[in-house]
Amino acid sequence: MTNGQKSNVCEGCNRNVLTSLACPQCIKLDLKPSYFCSQACFRQNWPIHKLKHAIKPVDTDKIVTNREVINTNIGVDDNLLNQSINPKDPRTWIYCPHIRKFANYVGFTGDLRPYPLSPLRKVPNYIVKPDYADDIQGRPFSEIKKKKDVKIDIVTPEQINALRKCCLIGREALDLAATMIKPGVTTDSIDEAIHNFIISKGGYPSPLNYWNFPKSCCTSVNEVICHGIPDYRPLEEGDIVNVDITVYYEGVHGDLNETFPVGKIDESSINLLRTAYKCLDEAIKICKPGTLYRDIGRVINRITDKNNMSVVRTYCGHGIGTLFHCNPNVPHYKNNKAIGVMKAGHVFTIEPMINLGRCEDITWPDNWTAVTIDGKRSAQFEHTLLITDTGVEVLTKRLLSSPKLAFLNF
């Protein structure tokens, strides 16, 4: 390593340091120098950083296929075009367009880094799909059409019956995921199991191709707030991981998620999971006809304030049913401007994202993965709810057979 004397930003942990170490290979290849705060940080980030030595920065909006990426921007021999991506060999990661999006990216706020993705999973033709499933841009045309409509739909008895069946599939899929979570398991393998399970039940995994989201569920690890993309990274002892599942079945969507410990987690993570779970639980208790949607945030914020945690403001709960996302908008923070009063027949999600540190977030270059701005951990729990004449029905409720939430017993 070559010593640098001026102040720079560490590429690994994004901290400003007065004395940095410059990567000698970057200098040798006449690339813009990359700096690290220590030898340990350099070694930890080497698998991703060394990709810079083989590629040049590209306009990722123009990326279509591996062949186009390689021929246009890397110039490797055509004989290598069929080389497969080996998740355990970072030398092959340059063949993954997802990884290419992170070339020269220095905005990581925590320790998590992107890993390669598996190929897009297929859905049989006999499965009934939402309107965005086969669109090249993943556009949900029915949602776009109703974007300016402020009305909150009242579901029909037939739709309620479909929602119950749809949400049961989602619950069973999430319970399946819960049984898989342990050190060494990849989030990609969890996504594969969820995908296959939902298909086996005759449903469609709603996230798949929604605005081009590449997987069938979201998996958000540690500092990831939401919309994490399942990849080949093995889960590690001490991680926390949120699994967010939505199912499309008989013309309706059902949405739920839970955050799980991976092996033994530290005390602050236990408190985070308990607090996030309590936020959802207490918010559900006030749901009934006549409740203002804006009051949900007040209940949640009161809990986080007592526990010195914060509520993410960028992402909210939402209406759901024939559309994946629709009215009402359900903020999880106090003093919000949410419009609407709960009425029998309203269906929506509550899904507060709770952070150990600051509430602000940033998005990775994949345009999906939202992470905490300070790199501290985030946790979330979600249910799909139906307002009834007398109160609320939790459509995605846990079953007697559901795996116990281990963190409640720690």
Short mmCIF file of C-alpha atoms in Angstrom, two decimals:
data_model
loop_
_atom_site.label_atom_id
_atom_site.label_comp_id
_atom_site.label_asym_id
_atom_site.label_seq_id
_atom_site.Cartn_x
_atom_site.Cartn_y
_atom_site.Cartn_z
CA MET A 1 0.00 0.00 0.00
CA THR A 2 1.09 3.54 -0.72
CA ASN A 3 0.71 6.17 1.97
CA GLY A 4 -1.37 9.24 1.04
CA GLN A 5 -0.89 12.39 3.08
CA LYS A 6 -3.99 14.45 2.24
CA SER A 7 -7.52 14.01 3.64
CA ASN A 8 -9.65 11.54 1.68
CA VAL A 9 -12.80 9.45 2.02
CA CYS A 10 -12.30 5.77 2.80
CA GLU A 11 -13.91 3.72 0.03
CA GLY A 12 -14.70 0.92 2.44
CA CYS A 13 -16.43 2.68 5.34
CA ASN A 14 -17.03 6.13 3.81
CA ARG A 15 -15.29 7.94 6.65
CA ASN A 16 -13.14 11.05 6.24
CA VAL A 17 -9.58 10.28 7.30
CA LEU A 18 -6.56 12.54 7.50
CA THR A 19 -4.11 9.82 6.54
CA SER A 20 -5.22 7.30 3.92
CA LEU A 21 -3.74 4.36 2.10
CA ALA A 22 -4.04 4.42 -1.68
CA CYS A 23 -4.53 1.20 -3.63
CA PRO A 24 -1.25 0.63 -5.52
CA GLN A 25 -2.97 -1.26 -8.35
CA CYS A 26 -5.22 1.72 -9.11
CA ILE A 27 -2.14 3.92 -9.39
CA LYS A 28 -0.35 1.38 -11.56
CA LEU A 29 -3.32 1.20 -13.96
CA ASP A 30 -3.61 4.99 -14.06
CA LEU A 31 -7.08 4.86 -12.50
CA LYS A 32 -8.46 7.42 -10.10
CA PRO A 33 -6.88 6.47 -6.75
CA SER A 34 -9.03 4.72 -4.17
CA TYR A 35 -8.26 5.28 -0.50
CA PHE A 36 -8.81 3.18 2.60
CA CYS A 37 -8.53 4.00 6.28
CA SER A 38 -6.57 0.85 7.15
CA GLN A 39 -5.09 -2.36 5.82
CA ALA A 40 -7.97 -4.28 7.43
CA CYS A 41 -10.58 -2.16 5.67
CA PHE A 42 -8.73 -2.60 2.37
CA ARG A 43 -8.67 -6.40 2.75
CA GLN A 44 -12.36 -6.54 3.69
CA ASN A 45 -13.42 -4.56 0.63
CA TRP A 46 -10.93 -6.07 -1.82
CA PRO A 47 -13.41 -8.51 -3.50
CA ILE A 48 -15.54 -5.60 -4.70
CA HIS A 49 -12.82 -3.00 -5.09
CA LYS A 50 -10.63 -5.07 -7.38
CA LEU A 51 -13.40 -5.15 -9.99
CA LYS A 52 -12.37 -1.57 -10.77
CA HIS A 53 -9.10 -2.88 -12.13
CA ALA A 54 -10.93 -4.82 -14.84
CA ILE A 55 -13.70 -2.42 -15.82
CA LYS A 56 -14.29 1.20 -16.63
CA PRO A 57 -17.18 3.31 -15.31
CA VAL A 58 -20.24 2.85 -17.51
CA ASP A 59 -23.67 4.35 -17.98
CA THR A 60 -25.66 1.57 -16.35
CA ASP A 61 -28.92 2.86 -17.83
CA LYS A 62 -27.67 1.55 -21.17
CA ILE A 63 -26.83 -1.92 -19.88
CA VAL A 64 -29.01 -4.59 -21.48
CA THR A 65 -27.12 -7.89 -21.44
CA ASN A 66 -23.84 -9.32 -20.23
CA ARG A 67 -22.64 -9.58 -23.83
CA GLU A 68 -23.29 -5.90 -24.50
CA VAL A 69 -21.61 -4.88 -21.26
CA ILE A 70 -18.51 -6.91 -21.94
CA ASN A 71 -18.12 -6.13 -25.63
CA THR A 72 -18.70 -2.42 -25.20
CA ASN A 73 -17.00 -1.63 -21.94
CA ILE A 74 -14.46 -4.28 -20.98
CA GLY A 75 -13.13 -5.73 -24.18
CA VAL A 76 -12.43 -9.23 -22.92
CA ASP A 77 -12.03 -12.12 -25.33
CA ASP A 78 -15.29 -13.48 -26.81
CA ASN A 79 -14.27 -16.91 -25.58
CA LEU A 80 -14.96 -15.69 -22.04
CA LEU A 81 -18.51 -14.53 -22.74
CA ASN A 82 -20.00 -17.85 -21.69
CA GLN A 83 -18.10 -17.94 -18.42
CA SER A 84 -20.61 -18.32 -15.58
CA ILE A 85 -20.68 -16.24 -12.43
CA ASN A 86 -19.28 -18.13 -9.47
CA PRO A 87 -20.60 -16.57 -6.25
CA LYS A 88 -17.50 -17.79 -4.41
CA ASP A 89 -15.05 -16.36 -6.95
CA PRO A 90 -15.16 -12.54 -7.13
CA ARG A 91 -12.99 -12.65 -10.27
CA THR A 92 -16.11 -13.72 -12.18
CA TRP A 93 -18.35 -10.99 -10.79
CA ILE A 94 -17.55 -8.60 -13.64
CA TYR A 95 -19.98 -10.69 -15.70
CA CYS A 96 -22.91 -9.63 -13.48
CA PRO A 97 -24.65 -6.41 -14.65
CA HIS A 98 -25.87 -5.85 -11.09
CA ILE A 99 -22.32 -5.59 -9.78
CA ARG A 100 -21.38 -3.31 -12.66
CA LYS A 101 -23.77 -0.71 -11.26
CA PHE A 102 -21.48 -0.28 -8.27
CA ALA A 103 -18.31 0.55 -10.22
CA ASN A 104 -16.59 3.46 -8.45
CA TYR A 105 -19.39 3.74 -5.89
CA VAL A 106 -18.12 5.04 -2.55
CA GLY A 107 -21.42 5.74 -0.80
CA PHE A 108 -21.70 2.66 1.40
CA THR A 109 -22.81 3.68 4.89
CA GLY A 110 -22.31 0.33 6.65
CA ASP A 111 -20.48 -2.96 6.23
CA LEU A 112 -22.90 -4.60 3.79
CA ARG A 113 -21.86 -4.90 0.14
CA PRO A 114 -23.71 -6.14 -2.97
CA TYR A 115 -23.18 -9.66 -4.27
CA PRO A 116 -24.03 -11.08 -7.72
CA LEU A 117 -27.60 -12.06 -8.58
CA SER A 118 -28.90 -15.32 -9.99
CA PRO A 119 -30.72 -15.30 -13.35
CA LEU A 120 -34.30 -14.05 -13.51
CA ARG A 121 -36.70 -16.73 -12.30
CA LYS A 122 -39.40 -17.96 -14.66
CA VAL A 123 -43.14 -18.08 -14.09
CA PRO A 124 -45.25 -20.73 -15.90
CA ASN A 125 -47.70 -19.45 -18.50
CA TYR A 126 -50.69 -20.89 -16.64
CA ILE A 127 -50.13 -18.51 -13.69
CA VAL A 128 -52.38 -15.42 -13.80
CA LYS A 129 -50.09 -12.39 -13.69
CA PRO A 130 -50.49 -8.70 -12.82
CA ASP A 131 -50.30 -6.20 -15.67
CA TYR A 132 -46.64 -5.31 -15.10
CA ALA A 133 -45.32 -8.88 -15.13
CA ASP A 134 -44.45 -9.03 -18.83
CA ASP A 135 -43.87 -5.32 -19.49
CA ILE A 136 -40.28 -4.56 -20.51
CA GLN A 137 -40.15 -1.71 -17.97
CA GLY A 138 -42.30 -3.44 -15.38
CA ARG A 139 -44.87 -0.65 -15.46
CA PRO A 140 -48.03 -1.22 -13.36
CA PHE A 141 -50.42 0.44 -15.78
CA SER A 142 -53.47 0.04 -13.55
CA GLU A 143 -51.65 1.84 -10.70
CA ILE A 144 -50.43 4.60 -12.98
CA LYS A 145 -53.96 5.16 -14.23
CA LYS A 146 -55.27 5.71 -10.68
CA LYS A 147 -52.29 7.71 -9.39
CA LYS A 148 -54.21 11.01 -9.12
CA ASP A 149 -57.33 9.42 -7.65
CA VAL A 150 -57.68 10.24 -3.92
CA LYS A 151 -60.52 7.78 -3.35
CA ILE A 152 -59.98 4.81 -1.01
CA ASP A 153 -61.63 1.73 -2.49
CA ILE A 154 -64.10 -0.43 -0.56
CA VAL A 155 -63.47 -4.10 -1.27
CA THR A 156 -66.32 -6.42 -2.24
CA PRO A 157 -67.18 -9.66 -0.42
CA GLU A 158 -65.68 -11.59 -3.34
CA GLN A 159 -62.45 -9.62 -3.06
CA ILE A 160 -62.33 -10.18 0.70
CA ASN A 161 -62.53 -13.92 0.11
CA ALA A 162 -59.71 -13.70 -2.45
CA LEU A 163 -57.63 -11.55 -0.11
CA ARG A 164 -57.91 -14.10 2.69
CA LYS A 165 -56.68 -16.87 0.41
CA CYS A 166 -53.94 -14.68 -1.06
CA CYS A 167 -52.70 -13.54 2.35
CA LEU A 168 -52.67 -17.12 3.63
CA ILE A 169 -50.31 -18.08 0.80
CA GLY A 170 -48.11 -15.13 1.75
CA ARG A 171 -48.10 -16.15 5.41
CA GLU A 172 -47.16 -19.73 4.59
CA ALA A 173 -44.39 -18.49 2.29
CA LEU A 174 -42.98 -16.25 5.02
CA ASP A 175 -43.14 -19.09 7.54
CA LEU A 176 -41.19 -21.22 5.07
CA ALA A 177 -38.55 -18.49 4.80
CA ALA A 178 -38.31 -18.32 8.59
CA THR A 179 -37.30 -21.99 8.76
CA MET A 180 -34.42 -21.38 6.35
CA ILE A 181 -32.70 -18.49 8.10
CA LYS A 182 -29.33 -19.43 9.56
CA PRO A 183 -25.66 -18.58 8.98
CA GLY A 184 -24.41 -19.67 5.55
CA VAL A 185 -27.77 -19.54 3.78
CA THR A 186 -27.97 -17.03 0.93
CA THR A 187 -30.89 -14.67 0.47
CA ASP A 188 -31.01 -15.92 -3.12
CA SER A 189 -31.84 -19.42 -1.90
CA ILE A 190 -34.60 -17.96 0.28
CA ASP A 191 -35.96 -16.10 -2.74
CA GLU A 192 -35.90 -19.29 -4.80
CA ALA A 193 -37.84 -21.21 -2.16
CA ILE A 194 -40.43 -18.43 -1.86
CA HIS A 195 -40.78 -18.18 -5.63
CA ASN A 196 -41.33 -21.91 -6.05
CA PHE A 197 -43.77 -22.10 -3.13
CA ILE A 198 -45.96 -19.26 -4.39
CA ILE A 199 -46.02 -20.74 -7.90
CA SER A 200 -46.96 -24.14 -6.46
CA LYS A 201 -50.01 -22.52 -4.87
CA GLY A 202 -51.08 -20.94 -8.16
CA GLY A 203 -49.96 -17.44 -7.19
CA TYR A 204 -47.57 -14.89 -8.65
CA PRO A 205 -44.76 -13.31 -6.55
CA SER A 206 -45.81 -9.66 -6.80
CA PRO A 207 -42.34 -8.03 -6.55
CA LEU A 208 -41.05 -9.88 -9.63
CA ASN A 209 -40.60 -7.32 -12.43
CA TYR A 210 -42.56 -4.63 -10.57
CA TRP A 211 -40.82 -1.58 -12.05
CA ASN A 212 -38.17 -4.15 -13.08
CA PHE A 213 -37.45 -5.40 -9.56
CA PRO A 214 -35.41 -8.55 -10.35
CA LYS A 215 -36.51 -10.96 -7.62
CA SER A 216 -39.60 -12.54 -6.08
CA CYS A 217 -39.25 -11.08 -2.59
CA CYS A 218 -37.22 -8.42 -0.78
CA THR A 219 -34.51 -9.36 1.71
CA SER A 220 -33.08 -6.50 3.75
CA VAL A 221 -29.99 -7.23 5.84
CA ASN A 222 -28.67 -5.14 8.75
CA GLU A 223 -28.53 -1.48 7.63
CA VAL A 224 -30.87 -2.09 4.69
CA ILE A 225 -34.22 -0.46 5.46
CA CYS A 226 -36.26 -2.01 2.67
CA HIS A 227 -36.24 -3.26 -0.94
CA GLY A 228 -33.05 -5.27 -0.54
CA ILE A 229 -32.44 -7.54 -3.53
CA PRO A 230 -31.82 -11.25 -2.75
CA ASP A 231 -28.30 -12.21 -3.84
CA TYR A 232 -25.52 -14.74 -3.33
CA ARG A 233 -24.24 -13.25 -0.06
CA PRO A 234 -24.36 -15.88 2.71
CA LEU A 235 -26.05 -14.72 5.89
CA GLU A 236 -23.63 -14.35 8.79
CA GLU A 237 -23.92 -15.03 12.51
CA GLY A 238 -25.23 -11.88 14.16
CA ASP A 239 -27.01 -10.48 11.09
CA ILE A 240 -30.65 -9.49 11.08
CA VAL A 241 -32.67 -9.98 7.90
CA ASN A 242 -36.12 -8.80 6.88
CA VAL A 243 -38.05 -10.93 4.40
CA ASP A 244 -40.84 -9.04 2.62
CA ILE A 245 -43.34 -11.10 0.62
CA THR A 246 -46.26 -10.08 -1.56
CA VAL A 247 -48.49 -12.53 -3.42
CA TYR A 248 -50.85 -11.94 -6.36
CA TYR A 249 -53.68 -14.48 -6.38
CA GLU A 250 -57.21 -14.43 -7.80
CA GLY A 251 -56.79 -10.81 -8.85
CA VAL A 252 -55.57 -9.34 -5.54
CA HIS A 253 -52.29 -8.74 -3.70
CA GLY A 254 -51.40 -9.55 -0.07
CA ASP A 255 -48.29 -8.11 1.61
CA LEU A 256 -46.40 -8.97 4.82
CA ASN A 257 -42.91 -9.05 6.27
CA GLU A 258 -40.92 -9.93 9.38
CA THR A 259 -37.36 -9.39 10.55
CA PHE A 260 -35.39 -12.36 11.83
CA PRO A 261 -32.17 -12.83 13.82
CA VAL A 262 -29.45 -14.90 12.19
CA GLY A 263 -28.04 -17.01 14.98
CA LYS A 264 -27.16 -15.02 18.10
CA ILE A 265 -27.55 -11.24 17.78
CA ASP A 266 -26.37 -8.43 20.04
CA GLU A 267 -28.52 -6.71 22.65
CA SER A 268 -29.13 -3.58 20.59
CA SER A 269 -30.45 -5.68 17.71
CA ILE A 270 -32.76 -7.59 20.05
CA ASN A 271 -34.16 -4.30 21.35
CA LEU A 272 -34.56 -3.06 17.78
CA LEU A 273 -36.58 -6.11 16.72
CA ARG A 274 -38.75 -5.96 19.83
CA THR A 275 -39.41 -2.25 19.34
CA ALA A 276 -40.26 -2.64 15.65
CA TYR A 277 -42.62 -5.51 16.45
CA LYS A 278 -44.32 -3.50 19.19
CA CYS A 279 -44.75 -0.53 16.85
CA LEU A 280 -46.78 -2.64 14.44
CA ASP A 281 -48.71 -4.40 17.19
CA GLU A 282 -49.75 -1.18 18.94
CA ALA A 283 -50.64 0.55 15.68
CA ILE A 284 -53.00 -2.28 14.73
CA LYS A 285 -54.83 -1.90 18.06
CA ILE A 286 -56.22 1.52 17.11
CA CYS A 287 -57.50 0.39 13.69
CA LYS A 288 -61.29 0.50 13.41
CA PRO A 289 -63.95 2.51 11.60
CA GLY A 290 -63.55 6.21 12.37
CA THR A 291 -59.81 6.18 13.12
CA LEU A 292 -57.78 8.78 11.24
CA TYR A 293 -54.98 7.31 9.15
CA ARG A 294 -52.66 10.04 10.37
CA ASP A 295 -53.02 8.78 13.97
CA ILE A 296 -51.07 5.60 13.21
CA GLY A 297 -47.83 7.57 13.06
CA ARG A 298 -48.46 9.15 16.46
CA VAL A 299 -48.75 5.72 18.11
CA ILE A 300 -45.58 4.44 16.45
CA ASN A 301 -43.49 7.53 17.13
CA ARG A 302 -44.41 7.47 20.81
CA ILE A 303 -42.87 4.00 21.09
CA THR A 304 -39.70 4.83 19.16
CA ASP A 305 -39.15 8.03 21.15
CA LYS A 306 -39.24 6.04 24.41
CA ASN A 307 -36.63 3.65 23.02
CA ASN A 308 -34.34 6.29 21.48
CA MET A 309 -34.96 4.99 17.98
CA SER A 310 -36.24 6.67 14.82
CA VAL A 311 -38.95 6.07 12.22
CA VAL A 312 -38.18 6.14 8.50
CA ARG A 313 -40.21 8.86 6.78
CA THR A 314 -39.46 8.09 3.12
CA TYR A 315 -41.48 4.86 2.94
CA CYS A 316 -45.04 4.36 4.18
CA GLY A 317 -47.79 1.81 4.44
CA HIS A 318 -50.26 1.74 1.58
CA GLY A 319 -53.58 0.57 0.30
CA ILE A 320 -53.56 -2.82 -1.36
CA GLY A 321 -55.98 -5.13 -3.16
CA THR A 322 -56.46 -5.32 -6.89
CA LEU A 323 -53.45 -2.97 -7.02
CA PHE A 324 -50.07 -3.60 -5.36
CA HIS A 325 -49.94 0.02 -4.11
CA CYS A 326 -52.88 2.42 -3.91
CA ASN A 327 -54.71 4.71 -1.48
CA PRO A 328 -54.55 5.26 1.42
CA ASN A 329 -51.05 6.47 2.17
CA VAL A 330 -50.12 5.40 5.72
CA PRO A 331 -47.17 7.35 7.23
CA HIS A 332 -45.55 5.86 10.32
CA TYR A 333 -44.37 9.12 11.93
CA LYS A 334 -46.16 11.75 14.00
CA ASN A 335 -47.47 15.09 12.70
CA ASN A 336 -48.02 13.68 9.21
CA LYS A 337 -50.54 14.94 6.67
CA ALA A 338 -52.22 11.64 5.80
CA ILE A 339 -55.70 12.00 4.35
CA GLY A 340 -58.61 9.78 5.19
CA VAL A 341 -60.66 8.02 7.85
CA MET A 342 -60.84 4.25 8.22
CA LYS A 343 -64.07 2.68 6.97
CA ALA A 344 -65.30 -0.89 6.78
CA GLY A 345 -63.93 -2.43 3.59
CA HIS A 346 -60.65 -0.52 3.54
CA VAL A 347 -57.58 -2.73 3.04
CA PHE A 348 -54.07 -1.42 3.70
CA THR A 349 -50.68 -2.24 5.18
CA ILE A 350 -48.89 -0.95 8.25
CA GLU A 351 -45.15 -1.55 7.96
CA PRO A 352 -43.05 0.79 10.14
CA MET A 353 -39.32 0.80 9.45
CA ILE A 354 -37.46 1.47 12.70
CA ASN A 355 -33.81 2.54 12.88
CA LEU A 356 -31.29 2.35 15.71
CA GLY A 357 -29.85 5.67 14.55
CA ARG A 358 -31.03 8.47 12.31
CA CYS A 359 -34.23 8.26 10.26
CA GLU A 360 -32.73 9.40 6.94
CA ASP A 361 -31.97 6.96 4.14
CA ILE A 362 -30.05 6.77 0.89
CA THR A 363 -30.50 4.43 -2.07
CA TRP A 364 -27.79 2.26 -3.62
CA PRO A 365 -26.99 2.51 -7.35
CA ASP A 366 -29.30 -0.45 -8.04
CA ASN A 367 -32.14 2.07 -7.50
CA TRP A 368 -33.85 -0.22 -5.00
CA THR A 369 -31.78 -0.93 -1.90
CA ALA A 370 -32.55 1.72 0.75
CA VAL A 371 -30.03 1.91 3.59
CA THR A 372 -29.70 3.96 6.76
CA ILE A 373 -27.67 7.10 6.29
CA ASP A 374 -25.46 6.31 9.29
CA GLY A 375 -25.03 2.58 8.62
CA LYS A 376 -26.91 1.56 11.77
CA ARG A 377 -29.42 -1.26 11.70
CA SER A 378 -33.07 -1.12 10.71
CA ALA A 379 -35.96 -3.53 11.36
CA GLN A 380 -39.52 -3.84 10.10
CA PHE A 381 -42.71 -5.87 10.52
CA GLU A 382 -45.77 -5.67 8.29
CA HIS A 383 -49.34 -6.90 8.06
CA THR A 384 -52.16 -6.46 5.55
CA LEU A 385 -55.29 -5.30 7.37
CA LEU A 386 -59.02 -5.23 6.60
CA ILE A 387 -61.24 -2.77 8.43
CA THR A 388 -64.48 -4.48 9.47
CA ASP A 389 -67.74 -3.11 10.87
CA THR A 390 -66.50 -3.71 14.41
CA GLY A 391 -62.72 -3.35 14.19
CA VAL A 392 -59.90 -4.86 12.16
CA GLU A 393 -59.00 -8.25 10.68
CA VAL A 394 -55.31 -9.06 10.28
CA LEU A 395 -55.36 -10.85 6.94
CA THR A 396 -51.71 -11.93 7.21
CA LYS A 397 -51.91 -13.00 10.85
CA ARG A 398 -49.51 -15.57 12.24
CA LEU A 399 -50.77 -19.16 12.39
CA LEU A 400 -50.59 -21.66 15.23
CA SER A 401 -48.03 -23.44 13.05
CA SER A 402 -45.94 -20.30 12.41
CA PRO A 403 -42.36 -20.49 13.74
CA LYS A 404 -42.02 -18.57 16.98
CA LEU A 405 -40.34 -15.17 16.86
CA ALA A 406 -37.12 -16.06 18.64
CA PHE A 407 -36.20 -12.50 19.64
CA LEU A 408 -39.27 -12.28 21.89
CA ASN A 409 -37.74 -15.04 24.05
CA PHE A 410 -34.18 -13.68 24.22
#
